[in-house]
């Protein structure tokens, strides 16, 4: 058989894990952040739709607040979602890291690429999702979407007592810094290994892969993939949604 007649291997299947078990303390009192609405629709549903909008994503695992699994299942049933995508809901843990690990443990075999996407980034465009998947398909073990910074960043000596001054110890060169978003994309085996072996507290999954000594690749992020963290972010998210609806003519 000549090389040309060999069957082309099927593209790796992609699953998305959405950690959505946080309380949203910085957003202020109210329901868990992922269940609060944006344009009348729960933030989590926006995030699920953002992942399912990619034709490459065939499974979405939602990591729900531990006391909110049934509510999240009902929300998924009540909102229109693509038929080509399967959905699973599992209860989350005390930290984002633990919630992601629980989501990973629930993944059935057959998905070789895993995206990890914050429910708190409901408006990421599908082109960003696809760019992350493509970079993993091209061979990167870990991929993050990222943007250059607008602010200068200072490293400080953190105050030991609240209210004490925090002296600046360094000013990293801004041109070398990037603000990292989600979805972060991984070769599944690499992400499972990272979550199995890194026990330090980390703020994203890619840094666990860095700790394995592997290279993490950056692709362009998007301004609309910002994280809804504080009350003002909700104002921006509502404005972005309103502009999209105007542009889409509904
Ligand atoms: N125990 C946790 C904590 C966070 N997350 C998820 O991780 C993402 C990013 O976390 P963040 O924006 O910090 O959310 P919260 O932890 O909810 O926010 P806060 O720190 O203000 O309470 C969110 O989608 C959040 O639901 C999670 O699944 N499980
Ligand atoms: C994963 C993340 O969104 C990348 O920027 C971020 O680190 C999450 O931080 P949070 O404090 O858990 O929201």
Tab-separated table of C-alpha atoms and ligand atoms in Angstrom:
chain	number	residue	atom	x	y	z
A	1	UNK	CA	0.000	0.000	0.000
A	2	UNK	CA	1.485	3.390	-0.955
A	3	UNK	CA	1.715	6.175	1.657
A	4	UNK	CA	-0.997	8.139	-0.207
A	5	UNK	CA	-3.586	5.380	0.205
A	6	UNK	CA	-3.294	5.233	4.017
A	7	UNK	CA	-6.498	6.397	5.728
A	8	UNK	CA	-6.184	9.867	7.249
A	9	UNK	CA	-6.374	9.558	11.055
A	10	UNK	CA	-9.547	11.026	12.560
A	11	UNK	CA	-8.899	14.386	14.261
A	12	UNK	CA	-8.495	14.160	18.045
A	13	UNK	CA	-11.809	14.641	19.858
A	14	UNK	CA	-12.068	17.614	22.190
A	15	UNK	CA	-13.850	17.928	25.535
A	16	UNK	CA	-14.299	21.106	27.551
A	17	UNK	CA	-14.270	21.183	31.356
A	18	UNK	CA	-16.019	24.262	32.768
A	19	UNK	CA	-15.221	24.979	36.422
A	20	UNK	CA	-18.361	26.745	37.672
A	21	UNK	CA	-18.331	25.871	41.376
A	22	UNK	CA	-17.055	29.209	42.730
A	23	UNK	CA	-19.146	31.483	44.954
A	24	UNK	CA	-18.181	34.774	43.295
A	25	UNK	CA	-17.219	36.523	46.528
A	26	UNK	CA	-15.609	39.446	44.657
A	27	UNK	CA	-18.844	40.007	42.734
A	28	UNK	CA	-20.713	40.627	45.984
A	29	UNK	CA	-23.665	38.923	47.678
A	30	UNK	CA	-26.036	36.791	45.613
A	31	UNK	CA	-26.293	33.409	43.926
A	32	UNK	CA	-23.104	31.521	42.949
A	33	UNK	CA	-21.480	33.602	40.200
A	34	UNK	CA	-22.001	31.092	37.363
A	35	UNK	CA	-25.757	31.068	38.018
A	36	UNK	CA	-26.183	34.842	37.888
A	37	UNK	CA	-27.691	36.153	34.710
A	38	UNK	CA	-26.283	38.207	31.849
A	39	UNK	CA	-28.848	39.481	29.373
A	40	UNK	CA	-31.396	37.279	31.182
A	41	UNK	CA	-29.395	34.049	30.688
A	42	UNK	CA	-27.189	32.408	33.358
A	43	UNK	CA	-23.505	33.144	32.895
A	44	UNK	CA	-22.842	29.399	32.879
A	45	UNK	CA	-25.128	28.881	29.875
A	46	UNK	CA	-23.222	31.582	27.964
A	47	UNK	CA	-19.960	29.793	28.811
A	48	UNK	CA	-21.357	26.375	27.800
A	49	UNK	CA	-22.617	27.810	24.506
A	50	UNK	CA	-19.229	29.439	23.894
A	51	UNK	CA	-17.535	26.009	24.128
A	52	UNK	CA	-20.253	24.130	22.221
A	53	UNK	CA	-20.051	26.753	19.449
A	54	UNK	CA	-16.802	25.104	18.374
A	55	UNK	CA	-17.582	22.192	16.049
A	56	UNK	CA	-14.541	20.419	17.482
A	57	UNK	CA	-16.021	20.215	20.994
A	58	UNK	CA	-18.106	17.059	21.386
A	59	UNK	CA	-18.424	16.959	25.196
A	60	UNK	CA	-18.819	19.661	27.846
A	61	UNK	CA	-18.319	18.752	31.521
A	62	UNK	CA	-19.780	21.357	33.867
A	63	UNK	CA	-18.338	21.389	37.384
A	64	UNK	CA	-21.228	22.724	39.433
A	65	UNK	CA	-21.416	24.219	42.918
A	66	UNK	CA	-21.575	21.111	45.191
A	67	UNK	CA	-25.097	22.028	46.355
A	68	UNK	CA	-26.206	23.101	42.856
A	69	UNK	CA	-25.770	20.029	40.666
A	70	UNK	CA	-29.505	19.461	40.182
A	71	UNK	CA	-30.076	23.146	39.415
A	72	UNK	CA	-27.304	23.139	36.809
A	73	UNK	CA	-28.730	19.995	35.159
A	74	UNK	CA	-32.147	21.671	34.934
A	75	UNK	CA	-30.587	24.810	33.459
A	76	UNK	CA	-28.850	22.773	30.752
A	77	UNK	CA	-32.162	21.020	29.985
A	78	UNK	CA	-34.029	24.322	29.835
A	79	UNK	CA	-31.743	26.151	27.410
A	80	UNK	CA	-31.141	25.478	23.722
A	81	UNK	CA	-27.751	23.839	23.145
A	82	UNK	CA	-26.284	22.150	20.054
A	83	UNK	CA	-27.412	18.511	19.526
A	84	UNK	CA	-23.934	17.453	18.431
A	85	UNK	CA	-22.532	18.126	21.933
A	86	UNK	CA	-22.902	15.881	25.005
A	87	UNK	CA	-23.114	17.346	28.500
A	88	UNK	CA	-22.150	16.035	31.933
A	89	UNK	CA	-22.541	17.730	35.322
A	90	UNK	CA	-20.357	16.883	38.332
A	91	UNK	CA	-20.056	18.535	41.759
A	92	UNK	CA	-17.048	20.790	42.330
A	93	UNK	CA	-14.567	21.244	45.168
A	94	UNK	CA	-13.260	23.922	47.513
A	95	UNK	CA	-10.792	25.434	45.047
A	96	UNK	CA	-10.726	25.993	41.290
A	97	UNK	CA	-7.861	23.506	41.026
A	98	UNK	CA	-9.886	20.818	42.822
A	99	UNK	CA	-12.959	21.541	40.704
A	100	UNK	CA	-10.955	21.140	37.494
A	101	UNK	CA	-9.505	17.851	38.777
A	102	UNK	CA	-13.008	16.543	39.543
A	103	UNK	CA	-14.115	17.523	36.031
A	104	UNK	CA	-11.124	15.731	34.525
A	105	UNK	CA	-11.869	12.572	36.524
A	106	UNK	CA	-15.372	12.498	35.035
A	107	UNK	CA	-14.108	12.555	31.427
A	108	UNK	CA	-14.890	9.347	29.541
A	109	UNK	CA	-12.194	7.838	27.290
A	110	UNK	CA	-11.962	8.999	23.690
A	111	UNK	CA	-11.278	12.707	24.143
A	112	UNK	CA	-7.596	13.434	23.585
A	113	UNK	CA	-7.767	17.228	23.802
A	114	UNK	CA	-9.169	18.981	26.879
A	115	UNK	CA	-10.111	22.637	27.201
A	116	UNK	CA	-10.487	24.160	30.660
A	117	UNK	CA	-12.725	27.216	30.562
A	118	UNK	CA	-13.931	29.445	33.413
A	119	UNK	CA	-17.700	29.841	33.624
A	120	UNK	CA	-16.685	33.357	34.628
A	121	UNK	CA	-15.528	34.078	31.043
A	122	UNK	CA	-18.945	33.768	29.368
A	123	UNK	CA	-18.269	35.817	26.237
A	124	UNK	CA	-15.162	34.248	24.712
A	125	UNK	CA	-15.577	34.196	20.908
A	126	UNK	CA	-15.518	30.855	19.075
A	127	UNK	CA	-12.499	31.906	16.992
A	128	UNK	CA	-10.423	32.064	20.171
A	129	UNK	CA	-11.669	28.607	21.227
A	130	UNK	CA	-10.785	27.190	17.806
A	131	UNK	CA	-7.336	28.823	17.798
A	132	UNK	CA	-6.533	27.115	21.120
A	133	UNK	CA	-7.727	23.715	19.855
A	134	UNK	CA	-5.757	24.079	16.627
A	135	UNK	CA	-2.523	24.839	18.502
A	136	UNK	CA	-2.969	21.664	20.601
A	137	UNK	CA	-3.747	19.678	17.437
A	138	UNK	CA	-0.515	21.069	15.982
A	139	UNK	CA	1.392	19.400	18.820
A	140	UNK	CA	1.574	21.841	21.750
A	141	UNK	CA	0.972	20.045	25.093
A	142	UNK	CA	-0.553	23.202	26.595
A	143	UNK	CA	-1.934	26.382	25.039
A	144	UNK	CA	-3.159	29.630	26.595
A	145	UNK	CA	-4.894	32.590	24.970
A	146	UNK	CA	-3.338	35.827	26.210
A	147	UNK	CA	-3.268	39.587	25.673
A	148	UNK	CA	-0.582	42.216	26.249
A	149	UNK	CA	-1.068	44.373	29.361
A	150	UNK	CA	-2.274	47.966	29.366
A	151	UNK	CA	-1.063	48.724	32.913
A	152	UNK	CA	2.467	48.718	34.263
A	153	UNK	CA	2.829	45.901	36.814
A	154	UNK	CA	4.751	46.197	40.115
A	155	UNK	CA	5.895	43.325	42.291
A	156	UNK	CA	5.458	44.261	45.962
A	157	UNK	CA	6.371	42.871	49.337
A	158	UNK	CA	2.859	41.911	50.554
A	159	UNK	CA	1.751	43.590	53.812
A	160	UNK	CA	1.899	41.296	56.870
A	161	UNK	CA	-0.953	43.238	58.470
A	162	UNK	CA	-3.856	44.684	56.502
A	163	UNK	CA	-3.338	48.411	55.897
A	164	UNK	CA	0.474	48.287	56.178
A	165	UNK	CA	2.366	49.799	53.212
A	166	UNK	CA	3.533	47.385	50.508
A	167	UNK	CA	6.950	48.432	49.195
A	168	UNK	CA	7.653	47.860	45.504
A	169	UNK	CA	10.418	45.318	44.959
A	170	UNK	CA	10.466	45.160	41.151
A	171	UNK	CA	8.887	46.374	37.906
A	172	UNK	CA	8.832	43.515	35.368
A	173	UNK	CA	9.347	44.586	31.749
A	174	UNK	CA	5.779	45.038	30.540
A	175	UNK	CA	6.491	44.054	26.946
A	176	UNK	CA	7.317	40.522	28.156
A	177	UNK	CA	4.119	40.106	30.195
A	178	UNK	CA	0.769	38.693	29.047
A	179	UNK	CA	-2.622	38.535	30.748
A	180	UNK	CA	-3.791	34.959	30.395
A	181	UNK	CA	-7.382	33.920	29.671
A	182	UNK	CA	-9.314	30.711	29.110
A	183	UNK	CA	-10.078	28.345	27.474
A	184	UNK	CA	-6.669	26.846	28.089
A	185	UNK	CA	-6.116	23.789	25.909
A	186	UNK	CA	-4.177	20.630	26.715
A	187	UNK	CA	-3.161	17.287	25.460
A	188	UNK	CA	-5.300	15.230	27.876
A	189	UNK	CA	-2.523	12.992	29.164
A	190	UNK	CA	-0.386	16.056	29.996
A	191	UNK	CA	-3.182	17.779	31.926
A	192	UNK	CA	-4.047	14.622	33.867
A	193	UNK	CA	-0.360	14.178	34.752
A	194	UNK	CA	-0.112	17.827	35.861
A	195	UNK	CA	-3.180	17.547	38.108
A	196	UNK	CA	-1.875	14.252	39.488
A	197	UNK	CA	1.551	15.539	40.418
A	198	UNK	CA	1.434	19.286	41.148
A	199	UNK	CA	0.145	20.028	44.636
A	200	UNK	CA	1.110	23.736	44.939
A	201	UNK	CA	-1.690	26.288	44.910
A	202	UNK	CA	-1.829	27.696	41.402
A	203	UNK	CA	-4.160	30.139	39.684
A	204	UNK	CA	-4.349	28.428	36.309
A	205	UNK	CA	-3.890	24.970	34.787
A	206	UNK	CA	-1.108	25.938	32.389
A	207	UNK	CA	1.201	26.791	35.291
A	208	UNK	CA	0.885	23.176	36.471
A	209	UNK	CA	2.136	22.046	33.073
A	210	UNK	CA	4.992	24.585	33.326
A	211	UNK	CA	5.936	22.880	36.597
A	212	UNK	CA	6.297	19.599	34.673
A	213	UNK	CA	8.980	21.384	32.645
A	214	UNK	CA	6.910	21.459	29.445
A	215	UNK	CA	6.492	24.442	27.139
A	216	UNK	CA	3.177	26.295	27.193
A	217	UNK	CA	2.311	28.005	23.907
A	218	UNK	CA	0.516	31.379	23.719
A	219	UNK	CA	-2.096	32.247	21.082
A	220	UNK	CA	-3.830	35.631	20.771
A	221	UNK	CA	-6.563	36.147	23.351
A	222	UNK	CA	-9.612	38.372	22.898
A	223	UNK	CA	-10.836	41.454	24.771
A	224	UNK	CA	-14.303	39.892	25.093
A	225	UNK	CA	-12.883	36.843	26.873
A	226	UNK	CA	-12.451	38.934	30.033
A	227	UNK	CA	-13.294	37.382	33.403
A	228	UNK	CA	-16.389	38.591	35.242
A	229	UNK	CA	-14.861	39.085	38.663
A	230	UNK	CA	-16.057	42.402	40.138
A	231	UNK	CA	-19.352	44.304	39.792
A	232	UNK	CA	-18.022	46.605	37.044
A	233	UNK	CA	-17.252	43.539	34.894
A	234	UNK	CA	-20.988	42.783	34.855
A	235	UNK	CA	-21.666	46.226	33.383
A	236	UNK	CA	-19.118	45.593	30.629
A	237	UNK	CA	-20.488	42.096	29.957
A	238	UNK	CA	-24.049	43.424	29.599
A	239	UNK	CA	-22.769	46.099	27.183
A	240	UNK	CA	-20.885	43.546	25.065
A	241	UNK	CA	-23.983	41.318	24.914
A	242	UNK	CA	-26.227	44.240	23.987
A	243	UNK	CA	-23.838	45.191	21.162
A	244	UNK	CA	-23.754	41.590	19.883
A	245	UNK	CA	-27.552	41.389	19.908
A	246	UNK	CA	-27.781	44.679	17.989
A	247	UNK	CA	-25.241	43.451	15.426
A	248	UNK	CA	-27.054	40.111	15.085
A	249	UNK	CA	-30.346	41.982	14.592
A	250	UNK	CA	-32.325	40.559	17.537
B	1	LIG	N1	-13.996	26.157	44.240
B	1	LIG	C1	-14.066	26.689	43.021
B	1	LIG	C2	-13.659	28.039	42.795
B	1	LIG	C3	-13.778	28.558	41.519
B	1	LIG	N2	-14.280	27.798	40.522
B	1	LIG	C4	-14.478	28.365	39.174
B	1	LIG	O1	-13.276	28.862	38.641
B	1	LIG	C5	-13.548	29.938	37.738
B	1	LIG	C6	-12.626	31.117	37.993
B	1	LIG	O2	-12.729	31.466	39.339
B	1	LIG	P1	-13.157	32.885	39.913
B	1	LIG	O3	-13.425	33.861	38.868
B	1	LIG	O4	-12.147	33.224	40.960
B	1	LIG	O5	-14.553	32.517	40.550
B	1	LIG	P2	-14.971	32.506	42.050
B	1	LIG	O6	-14.067	31.616	42.841
B	1	LIG	O7	-16.402	32.187	42.005
B	1	LIG	O8	-14.750	34.063	42.445
B	1	LIG	P3	-14.307	34.669	43.845
B	1	LIG	O9	-12.830	34.354	43.979
B	1	LIG	O10	-14.576	36.121	43.684
B	1	LIG	O11	-15.151	34.007	44.904
B	1	LIG	C7	-15.020	30.315	37.938
B	1	LIG	O12	-15.745	29.904	36.800
B	1	LIG	C8	-15.413	29.577	39.189
B	1	LIG	O13	-16.782	29.150	39.209
B	1	LIG	C9	-14.654	26.476	40.743
B	1	LIG	O14	-15.119	25.796	39.838
B	1	LIG	N3	-14.527	25.946	42.004
B	2	LIG	C1	-7.563	30.733	34.998
B	2	LIG	C2	-7.581	32.248	34.955
B	2	LIG	O1	-8.805	32.699	34.423
B	2	LIG	C3	-6.477	32.715	34.011
B	2	LIG	O2	-6.407	34.101	34.015
B	2	LIG	C4	-7.407	32.875	36.313
B	2	LIG	O3	-6.123	32.618	36.822
B	2	LIG	C5	-8.480	32.456	37.321
B	2	LIG	O4	-8.277	33.196	38.493
B	2	LIG	P1	-9.396	33.259	39.627
B	2	LIG	O5	-8.879	34.148	40.704
B	2	LIG	O6	-9.639	31.840	40.040
B	2	LIG	O7	-10.586	33.869	38.966
